[in-house]
PDB file of C-alpha atoms in Angstrom:
ATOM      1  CA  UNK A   7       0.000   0.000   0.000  1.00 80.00           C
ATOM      2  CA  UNK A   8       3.009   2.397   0.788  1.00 87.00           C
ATOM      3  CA  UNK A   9       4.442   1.938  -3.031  1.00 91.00           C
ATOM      4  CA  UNK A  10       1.032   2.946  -4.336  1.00 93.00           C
ATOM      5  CA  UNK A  11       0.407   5.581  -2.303  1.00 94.00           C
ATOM      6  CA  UNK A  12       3.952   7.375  -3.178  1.00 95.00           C
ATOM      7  CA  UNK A  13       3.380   6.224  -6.709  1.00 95.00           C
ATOM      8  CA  UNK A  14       0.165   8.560  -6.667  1.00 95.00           C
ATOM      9  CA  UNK A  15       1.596  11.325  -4.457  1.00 96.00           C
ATOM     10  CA  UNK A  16       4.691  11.471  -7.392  1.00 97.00           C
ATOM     11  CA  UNK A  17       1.606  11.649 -10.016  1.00 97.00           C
ATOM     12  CA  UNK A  18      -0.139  14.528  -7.841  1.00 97.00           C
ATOM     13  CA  UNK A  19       2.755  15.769  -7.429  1.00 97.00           C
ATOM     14  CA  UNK A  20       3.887  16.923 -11.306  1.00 97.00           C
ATOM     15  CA  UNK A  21       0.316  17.689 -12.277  1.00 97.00           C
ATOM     16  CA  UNK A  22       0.885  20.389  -9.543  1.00 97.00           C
ATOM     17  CA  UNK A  23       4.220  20.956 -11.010  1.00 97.00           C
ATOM     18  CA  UNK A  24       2.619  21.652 -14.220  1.00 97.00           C
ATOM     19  CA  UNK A  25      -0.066  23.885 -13.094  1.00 97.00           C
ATOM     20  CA  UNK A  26       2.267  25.623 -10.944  1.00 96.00           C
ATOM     21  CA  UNK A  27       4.951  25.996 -14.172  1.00 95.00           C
ATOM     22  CA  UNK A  28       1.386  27.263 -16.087  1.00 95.00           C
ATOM     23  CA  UNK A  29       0.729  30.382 -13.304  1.00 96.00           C
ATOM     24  CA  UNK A  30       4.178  31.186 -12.997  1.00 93.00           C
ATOM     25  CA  UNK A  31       4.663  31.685 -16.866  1.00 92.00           C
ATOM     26  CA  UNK A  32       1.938  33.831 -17.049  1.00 93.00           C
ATOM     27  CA  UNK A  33       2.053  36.167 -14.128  1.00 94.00           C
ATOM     28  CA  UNK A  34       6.144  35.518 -12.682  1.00 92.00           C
ATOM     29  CA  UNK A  35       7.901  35.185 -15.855  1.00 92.00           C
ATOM     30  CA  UNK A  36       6.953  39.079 -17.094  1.00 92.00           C
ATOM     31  CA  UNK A  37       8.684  39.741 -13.598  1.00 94.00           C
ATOM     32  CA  UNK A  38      11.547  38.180 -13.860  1.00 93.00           C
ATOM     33  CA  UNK A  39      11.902  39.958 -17.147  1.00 93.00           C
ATOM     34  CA  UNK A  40      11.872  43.498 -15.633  1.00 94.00           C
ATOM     35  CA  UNK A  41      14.420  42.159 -13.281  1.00 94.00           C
ATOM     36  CA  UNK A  42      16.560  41.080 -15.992  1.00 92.00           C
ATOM     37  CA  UNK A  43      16.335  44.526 -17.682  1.00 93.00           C
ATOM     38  CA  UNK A  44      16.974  46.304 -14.542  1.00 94.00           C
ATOM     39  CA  UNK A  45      20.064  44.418 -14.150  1.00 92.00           C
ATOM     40  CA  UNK A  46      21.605  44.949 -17.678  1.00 91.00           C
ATOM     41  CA  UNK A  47      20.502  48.978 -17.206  1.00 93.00           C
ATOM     42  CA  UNK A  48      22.933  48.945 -13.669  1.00 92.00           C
ATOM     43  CA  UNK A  49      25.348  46.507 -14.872  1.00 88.00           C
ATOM     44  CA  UNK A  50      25.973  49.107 -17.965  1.00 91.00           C
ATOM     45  CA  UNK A  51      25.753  52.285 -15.637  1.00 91.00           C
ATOM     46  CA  UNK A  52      28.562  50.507 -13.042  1.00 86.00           C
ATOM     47  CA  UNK A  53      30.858  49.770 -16.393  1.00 88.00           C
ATOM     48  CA  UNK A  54      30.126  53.547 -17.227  1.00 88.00           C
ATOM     49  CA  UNK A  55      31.444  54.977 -13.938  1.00 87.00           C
ATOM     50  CA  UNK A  56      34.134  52.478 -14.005  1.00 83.00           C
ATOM     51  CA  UNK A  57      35.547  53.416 -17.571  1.00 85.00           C
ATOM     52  CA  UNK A  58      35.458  57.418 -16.563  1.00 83.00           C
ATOM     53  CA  UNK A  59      37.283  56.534 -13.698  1.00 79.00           C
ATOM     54  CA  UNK A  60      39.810  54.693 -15.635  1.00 81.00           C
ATOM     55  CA  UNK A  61      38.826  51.047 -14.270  1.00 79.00           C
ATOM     56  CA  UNK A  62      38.490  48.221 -16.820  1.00 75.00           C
ATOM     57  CA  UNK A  63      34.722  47.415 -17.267  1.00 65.00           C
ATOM     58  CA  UNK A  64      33.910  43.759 -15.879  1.00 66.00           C
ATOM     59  CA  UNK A  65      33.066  41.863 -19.182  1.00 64.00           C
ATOM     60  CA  UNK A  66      29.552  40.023 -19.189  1.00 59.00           C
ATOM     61  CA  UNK A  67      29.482  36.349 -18.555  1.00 58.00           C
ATOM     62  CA  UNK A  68      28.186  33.961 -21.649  1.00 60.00           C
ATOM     63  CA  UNK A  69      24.448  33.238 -21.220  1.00 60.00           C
ATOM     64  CA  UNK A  70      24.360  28.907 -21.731  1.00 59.00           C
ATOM     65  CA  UNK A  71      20.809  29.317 -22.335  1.00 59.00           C
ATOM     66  CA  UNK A  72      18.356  31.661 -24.112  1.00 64.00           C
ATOM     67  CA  UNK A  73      15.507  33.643 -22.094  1.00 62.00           C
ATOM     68  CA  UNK A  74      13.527  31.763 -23.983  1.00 69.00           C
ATOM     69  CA  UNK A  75      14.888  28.054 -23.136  1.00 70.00           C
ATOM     70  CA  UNK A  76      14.945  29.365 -19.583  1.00 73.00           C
ATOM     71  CA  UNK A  77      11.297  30.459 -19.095  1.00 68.00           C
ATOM     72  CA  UNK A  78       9.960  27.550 -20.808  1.00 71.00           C
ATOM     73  CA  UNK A  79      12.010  23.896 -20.821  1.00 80.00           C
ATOM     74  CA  UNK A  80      13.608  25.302 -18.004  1.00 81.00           C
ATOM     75  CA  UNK A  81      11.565  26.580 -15.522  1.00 87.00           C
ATOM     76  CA  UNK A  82       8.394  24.102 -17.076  1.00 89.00           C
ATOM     77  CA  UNK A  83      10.931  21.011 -16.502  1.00 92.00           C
ATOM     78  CA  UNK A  84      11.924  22.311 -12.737  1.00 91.00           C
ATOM     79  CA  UNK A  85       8.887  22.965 -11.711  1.00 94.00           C
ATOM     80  CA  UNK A  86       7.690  19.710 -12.547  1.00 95.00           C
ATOM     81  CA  UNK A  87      10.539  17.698 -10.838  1.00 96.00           C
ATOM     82  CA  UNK A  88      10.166  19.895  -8.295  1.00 96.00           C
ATOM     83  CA  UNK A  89       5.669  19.039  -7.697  1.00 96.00           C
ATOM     84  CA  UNK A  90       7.213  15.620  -8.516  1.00 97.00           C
ATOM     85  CA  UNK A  91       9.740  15.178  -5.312  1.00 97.00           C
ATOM     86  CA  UNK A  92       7.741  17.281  -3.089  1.00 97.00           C
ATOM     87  CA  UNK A  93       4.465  14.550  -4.033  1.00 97.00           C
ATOM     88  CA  UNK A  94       6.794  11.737  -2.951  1.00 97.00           C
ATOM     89  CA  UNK A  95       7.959  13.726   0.465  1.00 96.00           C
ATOM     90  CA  UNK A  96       3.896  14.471   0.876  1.00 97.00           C
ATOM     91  CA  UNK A  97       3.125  10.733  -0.125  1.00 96.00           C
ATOM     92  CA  UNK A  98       5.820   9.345   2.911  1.00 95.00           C
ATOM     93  CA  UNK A  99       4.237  12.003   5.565  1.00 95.00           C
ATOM     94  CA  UNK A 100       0.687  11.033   4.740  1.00 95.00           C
ATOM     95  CA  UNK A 101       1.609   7.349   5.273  1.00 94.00           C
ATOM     96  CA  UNK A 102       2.903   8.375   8.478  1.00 91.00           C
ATOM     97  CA  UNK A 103       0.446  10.320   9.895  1.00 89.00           C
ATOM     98  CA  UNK A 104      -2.975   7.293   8.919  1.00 87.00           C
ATOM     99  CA  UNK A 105      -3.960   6.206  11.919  1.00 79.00           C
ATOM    100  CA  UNK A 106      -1.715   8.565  14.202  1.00 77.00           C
ATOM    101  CA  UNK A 107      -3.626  11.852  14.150  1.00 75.00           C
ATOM    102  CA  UNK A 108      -6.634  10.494  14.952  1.00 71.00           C
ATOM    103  CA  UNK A 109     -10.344   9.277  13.115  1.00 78.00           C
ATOM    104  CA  UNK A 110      -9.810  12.335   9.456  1.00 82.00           C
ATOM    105  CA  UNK A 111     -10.921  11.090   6.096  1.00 89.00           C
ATOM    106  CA  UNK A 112      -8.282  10.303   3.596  1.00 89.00           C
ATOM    107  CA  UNK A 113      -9.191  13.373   1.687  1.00 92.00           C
ATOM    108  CA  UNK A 114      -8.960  15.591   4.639  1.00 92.00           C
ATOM    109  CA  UNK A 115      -5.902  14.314   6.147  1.00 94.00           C
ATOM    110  CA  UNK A 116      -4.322  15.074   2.362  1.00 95.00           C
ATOM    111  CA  UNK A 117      -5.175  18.579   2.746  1.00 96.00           C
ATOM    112  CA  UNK A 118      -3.903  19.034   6.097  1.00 94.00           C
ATOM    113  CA  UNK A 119      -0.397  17.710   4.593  1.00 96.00           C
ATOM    114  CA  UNK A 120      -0.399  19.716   2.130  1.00 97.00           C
ATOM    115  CA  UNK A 121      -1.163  22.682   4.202  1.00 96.00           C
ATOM    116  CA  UNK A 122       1.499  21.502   6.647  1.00 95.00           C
ATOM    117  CA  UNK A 123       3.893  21.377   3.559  1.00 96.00           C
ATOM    118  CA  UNK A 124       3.178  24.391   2.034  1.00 97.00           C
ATOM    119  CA  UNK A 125       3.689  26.162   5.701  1.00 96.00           C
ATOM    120  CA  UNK A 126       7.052  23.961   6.568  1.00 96.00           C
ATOM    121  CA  UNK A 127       8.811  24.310   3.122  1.00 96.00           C
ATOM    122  CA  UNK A 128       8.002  27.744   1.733  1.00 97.00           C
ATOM    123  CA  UNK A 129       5.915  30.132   4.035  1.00 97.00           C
ATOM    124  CA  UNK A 130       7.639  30.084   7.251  1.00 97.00           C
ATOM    125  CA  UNK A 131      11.478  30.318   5.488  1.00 97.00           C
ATOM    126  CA  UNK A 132       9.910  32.976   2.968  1.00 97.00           C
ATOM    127  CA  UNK A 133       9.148  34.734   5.827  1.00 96.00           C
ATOM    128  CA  UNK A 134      12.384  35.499   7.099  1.00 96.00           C
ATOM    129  CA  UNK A 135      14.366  35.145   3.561  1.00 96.00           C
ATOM    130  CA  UNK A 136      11.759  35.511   0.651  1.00 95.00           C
ATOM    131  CA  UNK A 137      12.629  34.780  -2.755  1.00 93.00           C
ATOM    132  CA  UNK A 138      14.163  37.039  -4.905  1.00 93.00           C
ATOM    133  CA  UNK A 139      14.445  38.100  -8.629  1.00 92.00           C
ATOM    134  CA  UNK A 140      17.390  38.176 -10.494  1.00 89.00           C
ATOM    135  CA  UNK A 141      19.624  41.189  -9.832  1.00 87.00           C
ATOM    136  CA  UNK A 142      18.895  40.770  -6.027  1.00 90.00           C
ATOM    137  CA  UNK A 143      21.618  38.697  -4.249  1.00 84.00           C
ATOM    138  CA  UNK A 144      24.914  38.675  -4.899  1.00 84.00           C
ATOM    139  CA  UNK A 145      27.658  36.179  -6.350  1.00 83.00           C
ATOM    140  CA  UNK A 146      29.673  36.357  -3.146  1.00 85.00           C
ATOM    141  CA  UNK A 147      27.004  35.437  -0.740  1.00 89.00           C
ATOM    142  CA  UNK A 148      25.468  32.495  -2.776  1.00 91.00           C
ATOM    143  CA  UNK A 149      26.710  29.680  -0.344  1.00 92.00           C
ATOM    144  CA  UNK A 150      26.127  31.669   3.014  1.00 92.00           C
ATOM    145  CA  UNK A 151      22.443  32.449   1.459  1.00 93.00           C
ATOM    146  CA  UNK A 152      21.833  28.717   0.523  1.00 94.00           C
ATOM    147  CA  UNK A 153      23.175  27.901   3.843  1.00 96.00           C
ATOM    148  CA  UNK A 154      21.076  29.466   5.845  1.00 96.00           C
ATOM    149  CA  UNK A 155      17.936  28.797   4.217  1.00 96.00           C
ATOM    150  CA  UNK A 156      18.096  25.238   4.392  1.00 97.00           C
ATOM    151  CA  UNK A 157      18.446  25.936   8.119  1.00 97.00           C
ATOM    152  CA  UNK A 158      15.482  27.993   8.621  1.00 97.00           C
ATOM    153  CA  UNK A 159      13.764  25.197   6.242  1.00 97.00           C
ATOM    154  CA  UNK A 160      15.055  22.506   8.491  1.00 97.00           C
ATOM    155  CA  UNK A 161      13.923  24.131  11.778  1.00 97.00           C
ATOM    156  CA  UNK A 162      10.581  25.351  10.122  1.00 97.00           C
ATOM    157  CA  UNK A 163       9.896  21.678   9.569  1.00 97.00           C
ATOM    158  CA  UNK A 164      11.287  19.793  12.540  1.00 97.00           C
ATOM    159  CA  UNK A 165       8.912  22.516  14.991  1.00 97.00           C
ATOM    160  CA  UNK A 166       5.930  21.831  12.378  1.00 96.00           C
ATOM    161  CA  UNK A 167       6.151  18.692  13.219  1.00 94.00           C
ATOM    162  CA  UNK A 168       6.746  18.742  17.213  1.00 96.00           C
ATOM    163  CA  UNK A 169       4.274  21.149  17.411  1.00 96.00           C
ATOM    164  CA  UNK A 170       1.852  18.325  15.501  1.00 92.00           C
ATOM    165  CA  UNK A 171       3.060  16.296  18.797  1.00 93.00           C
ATOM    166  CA  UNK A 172       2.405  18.609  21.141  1.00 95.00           C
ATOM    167  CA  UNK A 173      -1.408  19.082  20.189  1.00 92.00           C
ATOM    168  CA  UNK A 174      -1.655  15.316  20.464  1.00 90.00           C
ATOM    169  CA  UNK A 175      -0.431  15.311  23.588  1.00 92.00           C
ATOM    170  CA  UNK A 176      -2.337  18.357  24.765  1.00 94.00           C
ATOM    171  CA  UNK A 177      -5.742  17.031  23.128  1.00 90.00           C
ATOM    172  CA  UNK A 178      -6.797  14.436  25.926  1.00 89.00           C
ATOM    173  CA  UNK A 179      -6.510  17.638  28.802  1.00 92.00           C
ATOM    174  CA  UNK A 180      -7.569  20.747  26.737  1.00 92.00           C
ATOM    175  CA  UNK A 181      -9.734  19.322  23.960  1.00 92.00           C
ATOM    176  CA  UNK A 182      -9.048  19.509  20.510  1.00 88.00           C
ATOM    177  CA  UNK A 183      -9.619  23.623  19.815  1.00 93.00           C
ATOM    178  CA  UNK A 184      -7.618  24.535  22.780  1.00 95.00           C
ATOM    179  CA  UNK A 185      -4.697  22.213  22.127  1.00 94.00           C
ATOM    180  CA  UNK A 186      -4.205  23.094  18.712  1.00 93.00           C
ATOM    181  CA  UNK A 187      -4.096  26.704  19.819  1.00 96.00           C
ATOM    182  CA  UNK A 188      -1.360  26.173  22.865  1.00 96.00           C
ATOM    183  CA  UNK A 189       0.439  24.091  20.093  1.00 96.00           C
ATOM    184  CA  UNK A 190       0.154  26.817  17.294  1.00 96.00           C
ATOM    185  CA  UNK A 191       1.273  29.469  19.552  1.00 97.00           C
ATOM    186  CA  UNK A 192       4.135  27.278  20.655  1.00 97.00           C
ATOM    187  CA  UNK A 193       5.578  26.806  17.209  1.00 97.00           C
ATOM    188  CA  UNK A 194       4.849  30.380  16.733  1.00 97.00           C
ATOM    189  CA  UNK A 195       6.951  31.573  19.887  1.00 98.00           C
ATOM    190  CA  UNK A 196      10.016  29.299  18.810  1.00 97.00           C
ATOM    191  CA  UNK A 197      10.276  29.601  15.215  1.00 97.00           C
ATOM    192  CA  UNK A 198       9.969  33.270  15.938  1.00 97.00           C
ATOM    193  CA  UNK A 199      13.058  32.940  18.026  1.00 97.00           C
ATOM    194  CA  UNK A 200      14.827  31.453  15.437  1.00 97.00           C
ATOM    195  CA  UNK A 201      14.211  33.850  12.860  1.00 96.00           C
ATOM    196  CA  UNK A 202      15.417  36.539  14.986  1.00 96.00           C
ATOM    197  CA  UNK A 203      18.789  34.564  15.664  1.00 96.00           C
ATOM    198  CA  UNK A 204      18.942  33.850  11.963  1.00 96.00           C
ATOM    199  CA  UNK A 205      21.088  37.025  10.622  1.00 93.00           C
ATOM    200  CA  UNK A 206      19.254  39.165   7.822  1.00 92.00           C
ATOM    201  CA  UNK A 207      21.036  38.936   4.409  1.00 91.00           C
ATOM    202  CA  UNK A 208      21.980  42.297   4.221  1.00 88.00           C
ATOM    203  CA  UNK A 209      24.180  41.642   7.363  1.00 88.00           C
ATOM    204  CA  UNK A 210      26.155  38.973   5.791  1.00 87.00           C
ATOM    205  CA  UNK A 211      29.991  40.161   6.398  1.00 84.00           C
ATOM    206  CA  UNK A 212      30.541  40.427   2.345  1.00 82.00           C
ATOM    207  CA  UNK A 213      27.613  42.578   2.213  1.00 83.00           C
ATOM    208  CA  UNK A 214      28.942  44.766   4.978  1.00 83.00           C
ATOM    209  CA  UNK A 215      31.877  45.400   3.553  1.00 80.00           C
ATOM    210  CA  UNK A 216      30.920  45.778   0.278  1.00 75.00           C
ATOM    211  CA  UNK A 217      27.266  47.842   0.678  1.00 76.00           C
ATOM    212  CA  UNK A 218      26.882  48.703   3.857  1.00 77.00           C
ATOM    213  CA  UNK A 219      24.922  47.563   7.140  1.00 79.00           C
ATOM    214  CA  UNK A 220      21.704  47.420   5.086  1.00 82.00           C
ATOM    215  CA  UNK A 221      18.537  44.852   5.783  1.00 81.00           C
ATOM    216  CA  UNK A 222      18.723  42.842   2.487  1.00 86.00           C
ATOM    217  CA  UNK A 223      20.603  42.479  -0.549  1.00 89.00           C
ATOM    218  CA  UNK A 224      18.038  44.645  -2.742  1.00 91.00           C
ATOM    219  CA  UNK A 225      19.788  47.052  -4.925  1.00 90.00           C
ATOM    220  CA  UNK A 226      20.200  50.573  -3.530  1.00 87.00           C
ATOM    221  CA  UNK A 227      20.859  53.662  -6.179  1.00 91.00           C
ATOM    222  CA  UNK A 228      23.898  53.315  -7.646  1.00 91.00           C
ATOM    223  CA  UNK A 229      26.169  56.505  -7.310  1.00 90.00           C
ATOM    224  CA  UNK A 230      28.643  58.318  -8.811  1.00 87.00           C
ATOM    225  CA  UNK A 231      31.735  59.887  -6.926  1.00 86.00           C
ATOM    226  CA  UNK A 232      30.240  63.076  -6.217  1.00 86.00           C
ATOM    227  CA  UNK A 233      27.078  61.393  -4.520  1.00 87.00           C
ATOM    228  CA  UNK A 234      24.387  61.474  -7.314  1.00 90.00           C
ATOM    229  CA  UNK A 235      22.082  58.834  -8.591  1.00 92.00           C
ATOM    230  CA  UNK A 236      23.140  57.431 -11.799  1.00 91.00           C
ATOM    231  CA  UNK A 237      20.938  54.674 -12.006  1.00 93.00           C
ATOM    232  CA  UNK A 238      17.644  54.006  -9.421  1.00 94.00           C
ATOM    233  CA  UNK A 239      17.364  51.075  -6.865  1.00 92.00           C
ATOM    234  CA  UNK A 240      15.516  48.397  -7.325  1.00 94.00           C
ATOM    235  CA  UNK A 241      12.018  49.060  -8.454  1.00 95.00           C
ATOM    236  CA  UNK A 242       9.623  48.083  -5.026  1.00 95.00           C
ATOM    237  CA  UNK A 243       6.689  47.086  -7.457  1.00 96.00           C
ATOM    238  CA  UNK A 244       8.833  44.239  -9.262  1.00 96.00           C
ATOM    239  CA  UNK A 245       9.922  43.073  -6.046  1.00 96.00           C
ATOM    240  CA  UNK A 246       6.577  43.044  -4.550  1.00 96.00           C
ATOM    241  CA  UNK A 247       4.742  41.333  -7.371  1.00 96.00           C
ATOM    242  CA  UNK A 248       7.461  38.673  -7.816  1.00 96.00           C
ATOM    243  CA  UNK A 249       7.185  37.745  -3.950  1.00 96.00           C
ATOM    244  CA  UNK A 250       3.540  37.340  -4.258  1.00 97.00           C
ATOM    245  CA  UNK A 251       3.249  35.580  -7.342  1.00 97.00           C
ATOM    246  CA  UNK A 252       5.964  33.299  -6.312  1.00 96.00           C
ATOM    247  CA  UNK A 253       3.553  32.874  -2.819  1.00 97.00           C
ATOM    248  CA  UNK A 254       0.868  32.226  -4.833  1.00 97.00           C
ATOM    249  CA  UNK A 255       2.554  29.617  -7.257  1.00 97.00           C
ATOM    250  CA  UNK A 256       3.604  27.739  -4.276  1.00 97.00           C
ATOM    251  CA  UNK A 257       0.185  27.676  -2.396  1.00 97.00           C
ATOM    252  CA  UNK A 258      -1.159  26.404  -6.187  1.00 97.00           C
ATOM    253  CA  UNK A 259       1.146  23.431  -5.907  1.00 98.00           C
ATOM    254  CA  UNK A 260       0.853  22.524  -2.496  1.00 97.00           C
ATOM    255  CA  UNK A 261      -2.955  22.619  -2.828  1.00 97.00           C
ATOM    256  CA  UNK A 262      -3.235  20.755  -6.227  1.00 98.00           C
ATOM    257  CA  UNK A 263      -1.271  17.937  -4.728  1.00 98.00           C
ATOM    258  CA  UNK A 264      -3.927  17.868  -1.391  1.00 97.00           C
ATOM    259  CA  UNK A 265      -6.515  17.978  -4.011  1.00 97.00           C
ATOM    260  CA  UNK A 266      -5.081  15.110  -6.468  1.00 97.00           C
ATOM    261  CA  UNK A 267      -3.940  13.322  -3.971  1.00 96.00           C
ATOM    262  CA  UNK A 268      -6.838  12.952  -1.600  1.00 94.00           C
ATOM    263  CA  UNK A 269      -9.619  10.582  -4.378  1.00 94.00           C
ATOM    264  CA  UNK A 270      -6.424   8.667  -5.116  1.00 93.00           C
ATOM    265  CA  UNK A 271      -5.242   8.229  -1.999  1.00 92.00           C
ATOM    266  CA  UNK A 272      -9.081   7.178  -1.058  1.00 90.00           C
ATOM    267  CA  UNK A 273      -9.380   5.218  -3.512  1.00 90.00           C
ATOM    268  CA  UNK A 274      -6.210   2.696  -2.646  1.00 89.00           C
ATOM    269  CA  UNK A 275      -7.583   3.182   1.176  1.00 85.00           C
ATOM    270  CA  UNK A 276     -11.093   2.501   0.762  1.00 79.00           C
ATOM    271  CA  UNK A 277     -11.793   0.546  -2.318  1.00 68.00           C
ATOM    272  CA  UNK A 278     -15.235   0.145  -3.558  1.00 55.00           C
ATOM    273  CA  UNK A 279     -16.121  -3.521  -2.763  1.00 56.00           C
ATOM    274  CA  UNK A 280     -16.939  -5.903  -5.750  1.00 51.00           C
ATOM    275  CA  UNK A 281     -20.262  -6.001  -7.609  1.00 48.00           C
ATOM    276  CA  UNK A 282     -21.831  -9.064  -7.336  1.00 46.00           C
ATOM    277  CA  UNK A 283     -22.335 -11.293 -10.314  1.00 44.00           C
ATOM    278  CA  UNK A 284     -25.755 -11.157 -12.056  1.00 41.00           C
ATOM    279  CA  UNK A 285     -26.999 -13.453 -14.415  1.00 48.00           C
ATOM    280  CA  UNK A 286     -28.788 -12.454 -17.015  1.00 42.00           C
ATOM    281  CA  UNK A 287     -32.401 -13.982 -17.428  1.00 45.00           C
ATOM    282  CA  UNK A 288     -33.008 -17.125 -19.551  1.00 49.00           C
ATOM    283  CA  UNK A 289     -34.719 -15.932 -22.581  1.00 46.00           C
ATOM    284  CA  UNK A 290     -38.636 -18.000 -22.992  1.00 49.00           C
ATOM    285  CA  UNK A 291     -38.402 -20.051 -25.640  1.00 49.00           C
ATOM    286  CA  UNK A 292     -40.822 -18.912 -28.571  1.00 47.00           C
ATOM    287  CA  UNK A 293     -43.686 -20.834 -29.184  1.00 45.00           C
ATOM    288  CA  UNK A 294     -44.345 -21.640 -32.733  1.00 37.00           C
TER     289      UNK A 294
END
């Protein structure tokens, strides 16, 4: 029963993929355009300064692949594999929890995965490092950034999941309401904590020394020697509508795998028992 129900949460999981892949073309992609622009406009301004103030001008690196291959095979493909792994992860947790979170429907208990994965994986980490166009983020800082997401994805998931065992063990005292509030607020307290441990991007030591003590790593206007804007910082609107498109991408995925999932899942859970044989009437013979 376990192979079939990953087998199925693999299947949910790249028709989400796909529909995910479909939304983000549409509404992310012109984003990520604009991003792209404003990147070539700075990069040219910064190789501007730096030939008036007799510094070579850093040449631009070879693109491997077209826009075009990129916003298509390439983010299509990704997003697929990605629905695809994240259906098998959803598929293992959903075999874990039957039977151990008490009397839910096979439907329901998809959907409360899938809300549990869409909080543990994206919304909680986005929260304290959201995801960023390109021109946002620098070279330098690539392996302290990926480091510490996976952190705040780690410890987003591990207290998802103790507070899940905490509101099982508070349920017999409080009742179910009140425990999953006292567990809820727990997980809020902690992971709280943690993202104020977690240092902001903008504080990374590269950064500092480079930038400035600033928040993030979002463009500020670039300026000439004398202290005037040459080129403008990062436009707020692009960065705004990227974040929430890329929100709402993710919260398409995670709920088209609760909702593909669940019949399938109900179906290898609860199968519909066997007709019973009928025979079919013997036919009066005709009388001549």
């Amino acid at each position: 029963m376990e192979k079939r129900l990953v087998l199925r949460g693999v299947l949910a999981g790249a028709i989400a993929g796909l529909l995910a892949f479909v939304f983000a073309r549409i509404f992310a992609e012109p984003q990520i355009n604009k991003a792209i622009d404003y990147e070539s406009g700075r990069d040219a301004a910064q190789n501007a300064l730096d030939k008036a103030a007799g510094l070579p001008a850093s040449p631009a690196g070879p693109d491997l692949f077209s826009r075009t291959v990129q916003a298509d095979v390439g983010i299509g493909v990704g997003l697929i594999l990605f629905g695809a792994a994240m259906g098998a992860i959803f598929a293992v947790v959903y075999t874990v929890c039957l039977g151990r979170v008490g009397n839910v429907r096979p439907r329901t208990l998809a959907l409360l995965v899938a809300g549990g994965g869409f909080l543990g994986f994206y919304l909680v980490p986005f929260v304290k490092y959201p995801a960023n166009p390109p021109a946002i983020g620098h070279e330098d800082t690539i392996k302290a950034r990926t480091g510490l997401y996976l952190i705040m994805v780690v410890c987003s998931i591990t207290l998802l999941a103790l507070a899940v065992w905490l509101g099982r063990r508070l349920q017999e005292r409080f009742g179910t309401w009140n425990a999953t509030l006292l567990a809820g607020a727990a997980f809020l307290v902690v992971i709280g904590v943690v993202i104020g441990l977690l240092p902001a991007l903008g504080h990374l030591a590269t950064n500092r020394e480079q930038y400035g003590n600033h928040g993030t790593e979002t463009p500020v206007p670039l300026t000439d020697p004398h202290g005037r804007i040459v080129y403008p910082g990062f436009p707020a609107d692009v960065l705004f509508k990227f974040r929430f498109y890329s929100v709402a991408a993710q919260l398409l995925l995670w709920s088209a795998i609760g909702l593909v999932f669940g019949p399938l899942a109900e179906r290898v859970l609860s199968p519909a028992p066997a007709g019973r044989t009928v025979r079919a009437p013997r036919a009066d013979p005709v009388k001549a």
